XYZ file of C-alpha atoms in Angstrom:
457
model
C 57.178 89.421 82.710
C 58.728 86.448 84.684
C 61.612 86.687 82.511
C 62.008 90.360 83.163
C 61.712 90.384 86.777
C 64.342 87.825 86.917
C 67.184 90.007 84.863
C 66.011 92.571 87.470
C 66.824 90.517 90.697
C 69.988 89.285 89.132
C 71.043 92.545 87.791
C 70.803 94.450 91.377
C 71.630 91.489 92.957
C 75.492 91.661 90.791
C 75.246 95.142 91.676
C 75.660 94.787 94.833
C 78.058 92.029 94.883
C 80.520 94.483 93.274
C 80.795 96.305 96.575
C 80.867 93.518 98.639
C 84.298 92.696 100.479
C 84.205 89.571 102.219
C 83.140 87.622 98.535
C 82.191 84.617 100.721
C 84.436 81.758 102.168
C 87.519 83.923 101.785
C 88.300 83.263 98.144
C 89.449 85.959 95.882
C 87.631 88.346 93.652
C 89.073 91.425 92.229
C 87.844 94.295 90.180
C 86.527 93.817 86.542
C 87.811 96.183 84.281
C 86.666 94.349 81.171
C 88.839 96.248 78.420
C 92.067 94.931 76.858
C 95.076 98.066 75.890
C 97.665 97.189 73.403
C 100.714 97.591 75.654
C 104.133 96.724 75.986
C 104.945 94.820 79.560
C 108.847 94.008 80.292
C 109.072 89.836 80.527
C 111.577 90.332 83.151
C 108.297 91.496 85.358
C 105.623 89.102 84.051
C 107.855 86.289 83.409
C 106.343 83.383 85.730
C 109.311 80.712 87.254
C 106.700 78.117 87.659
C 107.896 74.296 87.006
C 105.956 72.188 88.898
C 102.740 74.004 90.558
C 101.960 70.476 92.123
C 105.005 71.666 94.909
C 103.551 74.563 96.142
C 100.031 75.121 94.602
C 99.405 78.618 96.575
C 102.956 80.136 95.961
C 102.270 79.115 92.133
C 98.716 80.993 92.243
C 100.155 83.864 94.520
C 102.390 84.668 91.758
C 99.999 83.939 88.667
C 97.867 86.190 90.659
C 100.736 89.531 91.500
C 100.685 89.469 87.256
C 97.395 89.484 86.000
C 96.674 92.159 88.667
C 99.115 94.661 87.972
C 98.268 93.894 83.763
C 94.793 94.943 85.197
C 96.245 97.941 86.850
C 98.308 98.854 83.560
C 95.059 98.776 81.736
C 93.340 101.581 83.292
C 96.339 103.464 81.654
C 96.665 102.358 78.291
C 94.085 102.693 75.252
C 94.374 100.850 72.072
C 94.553 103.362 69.282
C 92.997 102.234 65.886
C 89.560 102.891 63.942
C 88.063 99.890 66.065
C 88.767 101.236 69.790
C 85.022 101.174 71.004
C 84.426 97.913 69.331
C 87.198 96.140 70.432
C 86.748 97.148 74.142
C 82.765 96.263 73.827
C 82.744 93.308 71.573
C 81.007 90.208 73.470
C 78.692 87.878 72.470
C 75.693 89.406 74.326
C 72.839 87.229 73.385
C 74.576 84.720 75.630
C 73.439 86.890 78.581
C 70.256 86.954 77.797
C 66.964 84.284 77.806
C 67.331 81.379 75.293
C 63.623 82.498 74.129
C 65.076 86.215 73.179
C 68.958 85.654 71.766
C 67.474 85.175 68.358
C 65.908 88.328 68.419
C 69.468 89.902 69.939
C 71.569 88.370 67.214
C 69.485 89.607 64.821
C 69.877 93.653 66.116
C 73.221 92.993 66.381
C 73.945 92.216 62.819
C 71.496 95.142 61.820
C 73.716 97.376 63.918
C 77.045 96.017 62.364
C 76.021 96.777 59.091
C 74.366 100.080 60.034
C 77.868 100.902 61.157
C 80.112 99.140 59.195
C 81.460 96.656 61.420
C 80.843 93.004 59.909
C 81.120 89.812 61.549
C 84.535 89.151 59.672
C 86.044 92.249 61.102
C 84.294 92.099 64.602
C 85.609 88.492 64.632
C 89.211 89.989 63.768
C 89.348 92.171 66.337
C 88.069 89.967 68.964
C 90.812 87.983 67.826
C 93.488 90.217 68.485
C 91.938 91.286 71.822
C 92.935 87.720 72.693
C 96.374 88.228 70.599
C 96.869 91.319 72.579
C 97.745 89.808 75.478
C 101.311 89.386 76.546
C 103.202 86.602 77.647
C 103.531 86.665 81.194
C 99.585 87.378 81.084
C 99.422 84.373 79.096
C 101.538 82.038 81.381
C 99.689 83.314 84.121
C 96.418 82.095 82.829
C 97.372 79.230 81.904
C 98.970 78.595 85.600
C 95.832 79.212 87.108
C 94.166 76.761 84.598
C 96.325 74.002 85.680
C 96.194 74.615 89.283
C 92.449 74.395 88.956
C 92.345 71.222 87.179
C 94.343 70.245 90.170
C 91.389 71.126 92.818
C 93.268 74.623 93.764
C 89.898 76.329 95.369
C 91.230 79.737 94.538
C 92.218 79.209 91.561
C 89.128 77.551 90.291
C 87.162 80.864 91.021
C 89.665 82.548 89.509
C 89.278 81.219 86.464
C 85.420 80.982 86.569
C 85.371 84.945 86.825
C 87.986 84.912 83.807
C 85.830 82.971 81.814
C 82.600 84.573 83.058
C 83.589 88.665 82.680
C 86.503 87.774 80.030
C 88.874 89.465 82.291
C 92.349 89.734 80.947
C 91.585 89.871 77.463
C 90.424 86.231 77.478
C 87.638 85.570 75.936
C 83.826 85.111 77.477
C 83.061 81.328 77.883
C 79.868 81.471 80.013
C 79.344 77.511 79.997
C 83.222 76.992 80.921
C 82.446 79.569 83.931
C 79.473 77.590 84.963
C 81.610 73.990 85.096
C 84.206 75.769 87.132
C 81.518 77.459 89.417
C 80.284 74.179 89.396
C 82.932 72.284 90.758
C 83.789 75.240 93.372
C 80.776 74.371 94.902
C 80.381 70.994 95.369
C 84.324 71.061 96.623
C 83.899 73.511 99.115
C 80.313 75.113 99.141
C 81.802 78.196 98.304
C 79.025 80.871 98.691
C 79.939 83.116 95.990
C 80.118 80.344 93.834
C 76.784 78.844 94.431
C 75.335 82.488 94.371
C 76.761 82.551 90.673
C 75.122 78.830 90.025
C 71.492 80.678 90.667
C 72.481 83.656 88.421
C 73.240 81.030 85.762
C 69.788 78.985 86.238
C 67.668 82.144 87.100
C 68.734 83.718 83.739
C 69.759 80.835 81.395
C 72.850 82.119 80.723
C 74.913 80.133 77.819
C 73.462 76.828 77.579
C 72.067 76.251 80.925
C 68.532 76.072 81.333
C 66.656 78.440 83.170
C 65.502 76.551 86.558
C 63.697 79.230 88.478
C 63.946 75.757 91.229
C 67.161 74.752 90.951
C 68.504 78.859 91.239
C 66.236 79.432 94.662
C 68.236 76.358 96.128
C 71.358 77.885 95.287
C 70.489 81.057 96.319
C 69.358 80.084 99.295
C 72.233 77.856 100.056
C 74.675 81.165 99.637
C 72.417 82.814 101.725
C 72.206 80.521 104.403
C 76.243 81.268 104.739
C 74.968 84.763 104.837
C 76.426 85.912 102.092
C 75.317 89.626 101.093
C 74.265 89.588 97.610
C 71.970 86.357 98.035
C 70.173 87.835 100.491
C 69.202 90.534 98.899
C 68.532 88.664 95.882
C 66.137 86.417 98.134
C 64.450 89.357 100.051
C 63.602 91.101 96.041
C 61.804 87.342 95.019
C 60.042 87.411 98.290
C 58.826 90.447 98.526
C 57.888 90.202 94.155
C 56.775 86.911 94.572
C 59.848 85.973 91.920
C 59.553 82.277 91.430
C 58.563 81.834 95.590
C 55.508 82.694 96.980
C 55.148 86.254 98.148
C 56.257 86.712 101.746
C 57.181 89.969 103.362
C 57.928 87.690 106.547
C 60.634 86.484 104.645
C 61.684 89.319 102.761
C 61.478 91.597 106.198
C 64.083 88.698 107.243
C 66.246 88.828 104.643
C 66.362 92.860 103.976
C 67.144 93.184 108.139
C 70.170 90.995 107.567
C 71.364 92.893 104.861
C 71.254 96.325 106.767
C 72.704 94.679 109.990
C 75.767 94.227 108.478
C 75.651 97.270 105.976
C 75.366 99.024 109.412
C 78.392 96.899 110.793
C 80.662 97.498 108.001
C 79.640 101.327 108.259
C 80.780 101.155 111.645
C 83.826 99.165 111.171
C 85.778 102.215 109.363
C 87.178 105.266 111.344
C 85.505 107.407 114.087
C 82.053 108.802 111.970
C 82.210 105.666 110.097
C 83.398 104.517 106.792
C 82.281 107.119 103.558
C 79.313 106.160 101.700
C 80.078 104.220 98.470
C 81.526 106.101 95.142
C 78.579 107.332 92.899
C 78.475 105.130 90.353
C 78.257 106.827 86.984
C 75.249 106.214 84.356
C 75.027 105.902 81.219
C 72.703 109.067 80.899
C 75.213 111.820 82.757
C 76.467 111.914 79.405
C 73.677 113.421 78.310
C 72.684 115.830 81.828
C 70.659 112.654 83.967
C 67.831 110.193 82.951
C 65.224 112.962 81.476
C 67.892 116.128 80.101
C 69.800 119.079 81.831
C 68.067 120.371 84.758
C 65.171 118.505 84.647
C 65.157 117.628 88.014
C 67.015 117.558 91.750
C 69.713 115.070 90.570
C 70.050 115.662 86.671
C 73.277 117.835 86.091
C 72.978 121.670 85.397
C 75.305 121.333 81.761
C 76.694 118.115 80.483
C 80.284 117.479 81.450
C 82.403 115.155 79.089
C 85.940 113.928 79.916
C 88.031 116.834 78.030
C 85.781 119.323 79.693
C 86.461 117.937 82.877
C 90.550 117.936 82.533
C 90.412 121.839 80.824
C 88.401 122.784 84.236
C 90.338 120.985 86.347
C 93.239 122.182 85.007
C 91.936 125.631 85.012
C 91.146 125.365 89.207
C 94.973 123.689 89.729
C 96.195 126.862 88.217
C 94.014 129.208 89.991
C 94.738 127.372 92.561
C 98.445 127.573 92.583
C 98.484 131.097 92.355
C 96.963 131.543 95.651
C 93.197 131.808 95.040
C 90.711 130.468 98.024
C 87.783 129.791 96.137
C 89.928 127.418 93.660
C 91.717 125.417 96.220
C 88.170 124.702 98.379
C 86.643 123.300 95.131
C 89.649 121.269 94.746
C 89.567 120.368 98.258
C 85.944 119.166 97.804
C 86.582 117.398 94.331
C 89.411 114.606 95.895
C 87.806 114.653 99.242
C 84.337 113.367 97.473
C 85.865 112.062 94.769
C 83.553 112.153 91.024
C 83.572 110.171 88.388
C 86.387 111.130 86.224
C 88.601 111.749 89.612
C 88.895 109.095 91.990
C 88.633 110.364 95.852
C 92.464 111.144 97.010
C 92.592 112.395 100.084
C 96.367 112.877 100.148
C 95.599 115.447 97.161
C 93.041 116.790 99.344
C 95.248 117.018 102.095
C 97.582 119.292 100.358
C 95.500 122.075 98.846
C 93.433 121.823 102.689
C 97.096 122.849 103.913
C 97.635 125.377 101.490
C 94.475 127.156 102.928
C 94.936 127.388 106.294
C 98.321 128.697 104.990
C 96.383 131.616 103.390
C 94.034 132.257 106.108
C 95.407 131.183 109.329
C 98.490 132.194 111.608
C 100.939 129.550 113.463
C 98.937 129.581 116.612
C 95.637 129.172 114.462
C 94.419 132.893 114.213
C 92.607 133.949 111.656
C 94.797 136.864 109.372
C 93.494 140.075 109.566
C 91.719 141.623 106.614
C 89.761 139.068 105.420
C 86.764 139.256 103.225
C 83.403 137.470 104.491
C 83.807 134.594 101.261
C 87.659 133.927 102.646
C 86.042 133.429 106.571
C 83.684 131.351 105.395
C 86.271 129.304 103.359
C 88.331 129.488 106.784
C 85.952 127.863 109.203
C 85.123 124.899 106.470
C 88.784 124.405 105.836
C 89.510 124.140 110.324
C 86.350 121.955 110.396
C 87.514 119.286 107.487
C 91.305 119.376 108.476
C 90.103 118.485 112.068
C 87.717 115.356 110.464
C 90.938 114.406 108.528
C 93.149 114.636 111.696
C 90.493 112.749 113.646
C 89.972 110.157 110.735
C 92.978 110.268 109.785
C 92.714 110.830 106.242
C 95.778 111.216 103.856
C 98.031 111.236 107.269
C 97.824 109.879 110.529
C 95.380 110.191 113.205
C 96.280 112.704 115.719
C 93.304 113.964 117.828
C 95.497 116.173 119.807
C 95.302 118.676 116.440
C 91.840 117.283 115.321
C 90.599 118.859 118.349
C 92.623 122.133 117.762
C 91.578 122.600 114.248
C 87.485 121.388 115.402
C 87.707 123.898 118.143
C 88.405 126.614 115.646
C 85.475 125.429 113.032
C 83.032 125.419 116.071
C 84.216 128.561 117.348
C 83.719 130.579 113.368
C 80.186 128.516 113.793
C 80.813 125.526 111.641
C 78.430 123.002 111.847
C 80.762 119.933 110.622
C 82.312 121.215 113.257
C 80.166 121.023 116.174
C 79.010 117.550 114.883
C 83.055 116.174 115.161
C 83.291 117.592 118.677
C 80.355 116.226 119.468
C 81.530 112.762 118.854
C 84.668 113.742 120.457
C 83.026 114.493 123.786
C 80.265 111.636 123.283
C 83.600 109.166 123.124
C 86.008 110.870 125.306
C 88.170 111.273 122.564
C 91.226 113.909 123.190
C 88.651 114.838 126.020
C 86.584 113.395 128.847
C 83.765 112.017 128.109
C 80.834 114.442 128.755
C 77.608 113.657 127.256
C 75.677 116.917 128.136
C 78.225 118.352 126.246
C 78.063 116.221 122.960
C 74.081 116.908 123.493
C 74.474 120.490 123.365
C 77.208 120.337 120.340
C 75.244 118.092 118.258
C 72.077 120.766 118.445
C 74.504 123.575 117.400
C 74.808 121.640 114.895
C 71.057 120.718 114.012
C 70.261 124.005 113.915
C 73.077 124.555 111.170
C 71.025 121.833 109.102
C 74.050 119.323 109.873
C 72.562 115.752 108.885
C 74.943 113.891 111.531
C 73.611 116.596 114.431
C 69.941 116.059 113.385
């Protein structure tokens, strides 16, 4: 059970370090995509001029850097055809994540499943091969360039190439106890916080051939906390509050977890006026199959089970709809890039232009509704003012300009739109566009209560 609750902690805990910005101490991190495509990339692009990285270590890594990133970027785009596509972009050597006392038991359900489906260790070991092989030369150089810049101390480039060895970004391959010597040394260089946070995954877990040191991971834990990074505090709050190796304290815990949502609420704030979105939803393994339990088995489960292809045919099917003029179409294309989903990223500029195309449809010049409209297109009228003005005022896919945020809110609040009455209630509350006037924002904000608006409630 110890062992469990640990994977747990760490799991969340890496969770939540994927959203996290600052990554402590200012060194880099950058999105995992894990996957390697068989891809042509032109040398004359990924071709690194690098003779002596001892002259200008940070230039050197600056430019190692610009080419693995955009091979990252190209990956999202590419796909290795072949009988051995899903193998190829899953192979790892998993039983190195897990407990020393359960890889045996891992290793052997792995070889069960490769001969189940055909996929022995000769040809798994092929194709791992040529995931490495796969890579091109520039990506190679720029490895490599990063490898000798951290044998040189670089700080940026040691982490780096820690998280290339730990996530085998790149197409490299996974070298957990390589990562750990590299995470390692980043520590006791510079006390990096992510880096220590990373030492306590290692000893909490036992990942590769470190021992699991439930002592030695709540010192480093703590130590990346202390330097308040996010992730270690939430990792420490979880083992207080469980009891996870410390003593149970909901003192502590109640300490760590405020932390946490201070600056979740500070970062929230940071963004534009009504604060930054929410994060993406992150998509599960079980949407596949409706949710966790089946189709519409409960509030969040899905009402039919969307796949990729059906996704594309329906949005295709909107876009066309949507082109030819029709309301409903170009809302629920609105709404899809506005929100974003899981097979299409939030864009707002897309969102942007099939808003415009609405109020094209519905409205006049001077921002009069046409005449002859059905109830469904004045309905689709008063949302489309009321999210154009949010846009405007957040300035979303174009500039901010409150001058026509407060047109375009004016018009939502008028056709009784409660988005609407909550964004000029934040207008008035600020004196944005307007002076400030906080009867007024009181009064606005209950219009919009009473609509069942979350931000007037």
């Amino acid at each position: 059970m110890r062992i469990s609750l640990s994977l747990v902690v760490w799991t969340l805990a890496l969770g939540i370090a994927a959203l996290d910005t600052d990554h402590g101490a200012g060194v880099w991190r950058d999105s995992d995509a894990g996957h390697v495509a068989k891809m042509r990339i032109q040398e004359s692009e990924h071709t690194l001029d690098i003779h002596s990285p001892t002259d200008n270590r940070q230039a050197s890594f600056d430019k190692a850097l610009k080419v693995l990133q955009q091979y990252q970027s190209s990956l999202k785009s590419h796909n290795m055809p072949g009988r051995y596509e899903s193998q190829l972009k899953t192979y790892r050597d998993i039983s190195s994540f897990f407990p020393k006392v359960a890889r045996e038991y891992v290793q052997g359900a792995a070889r069960v499943f490769s001969s189940v489906f055909g996929l022995t260790d000769r040809t798994a070991a092929r194709y791992a091969s040529h995931r490495r092989n796969s890579q091109p030369k520039g990506v190679k150089q720029a490895i490599q360039t990063v490898r000798k810049l951290a044998e040189q101390g670089h700080e940026e480039s040691l982490f780096a190439l820690a998280e290339i060895e730990m996530y085998g970004k790149y197409g490299s391959a996974l070298e957990l106890d390589l990562a750990f010597e590299h995470y390692q040394q980043l520590a006791d260089i510079s006390g990096n916080a992510t880096a220590q946070y990373m030492l306590g995954l290692f000893y909490a877990v036992g990942l590769g051939s470190t021992e699991q040191q439930n002592g030695m991971s709540l010192l480093y834990t703590t130590l990346s906390a202390i330097q308040g990074y996010i992730p270690a505090e939430a990792t420490l709050a979880f083992k207080y509050l469980s009891g996870i190796g410390v003593p149970v304290s909901c003192n502590k815990a109640l300490s760590y977890y405020q932390s946490v949502a201070r600056k979740a609420i500070q970062y929230y704030n940071s963004g534009p006026v009504m604060g930054r979105h929410m994060p993406d939803y992150r998509a599960r393994l079980s949407d596949d199959n409706g949710g966790a339990y089946g189709v519409r088995t409960g509030p969040y489960s899905l009402h039919k089970v969307v796949n990729r292809k059906s996704f594309d045919e329906l949005l295709l099917y909107h876009q066309q709809n949507a082109l030819k003029g029709d309301i409903k179409a170009s809302m629920t294309l609105v709404d899809l890039f506005y929100h974003g989903h899981r097979f299409a990223p939030r864009n707002f500029a897309l969102a942007l232009k099939y808003l415009r195309q609405v109020n094209t449809h519905l409205f006049t010049q001077q921002g009069e509704l046409r005449k002859g409209l059905v109830q469904s297109e004045v309905n689709a009228a008063a949302q489309a003012a009321g999210m154009y003005g949010i846009m405007c005022l957040r300035g979303e896919g174009q500039p901010v300009d409150t001058a026509a945020a407060l047109k375009w809110l004016k018009i939502g609040a008028k056709m009784g739109h409660g988005i609407s009455y909550n964004a000029l209630g934040v207008m008035y509350q600020a004196g944005i566009e307007v002076p400030p006037n906080r009867d007024r924002a009181i009064e606005l904000f209950k219009l919009a209560a009473e609509r069942r608006h979350q931000g007037g409630q």
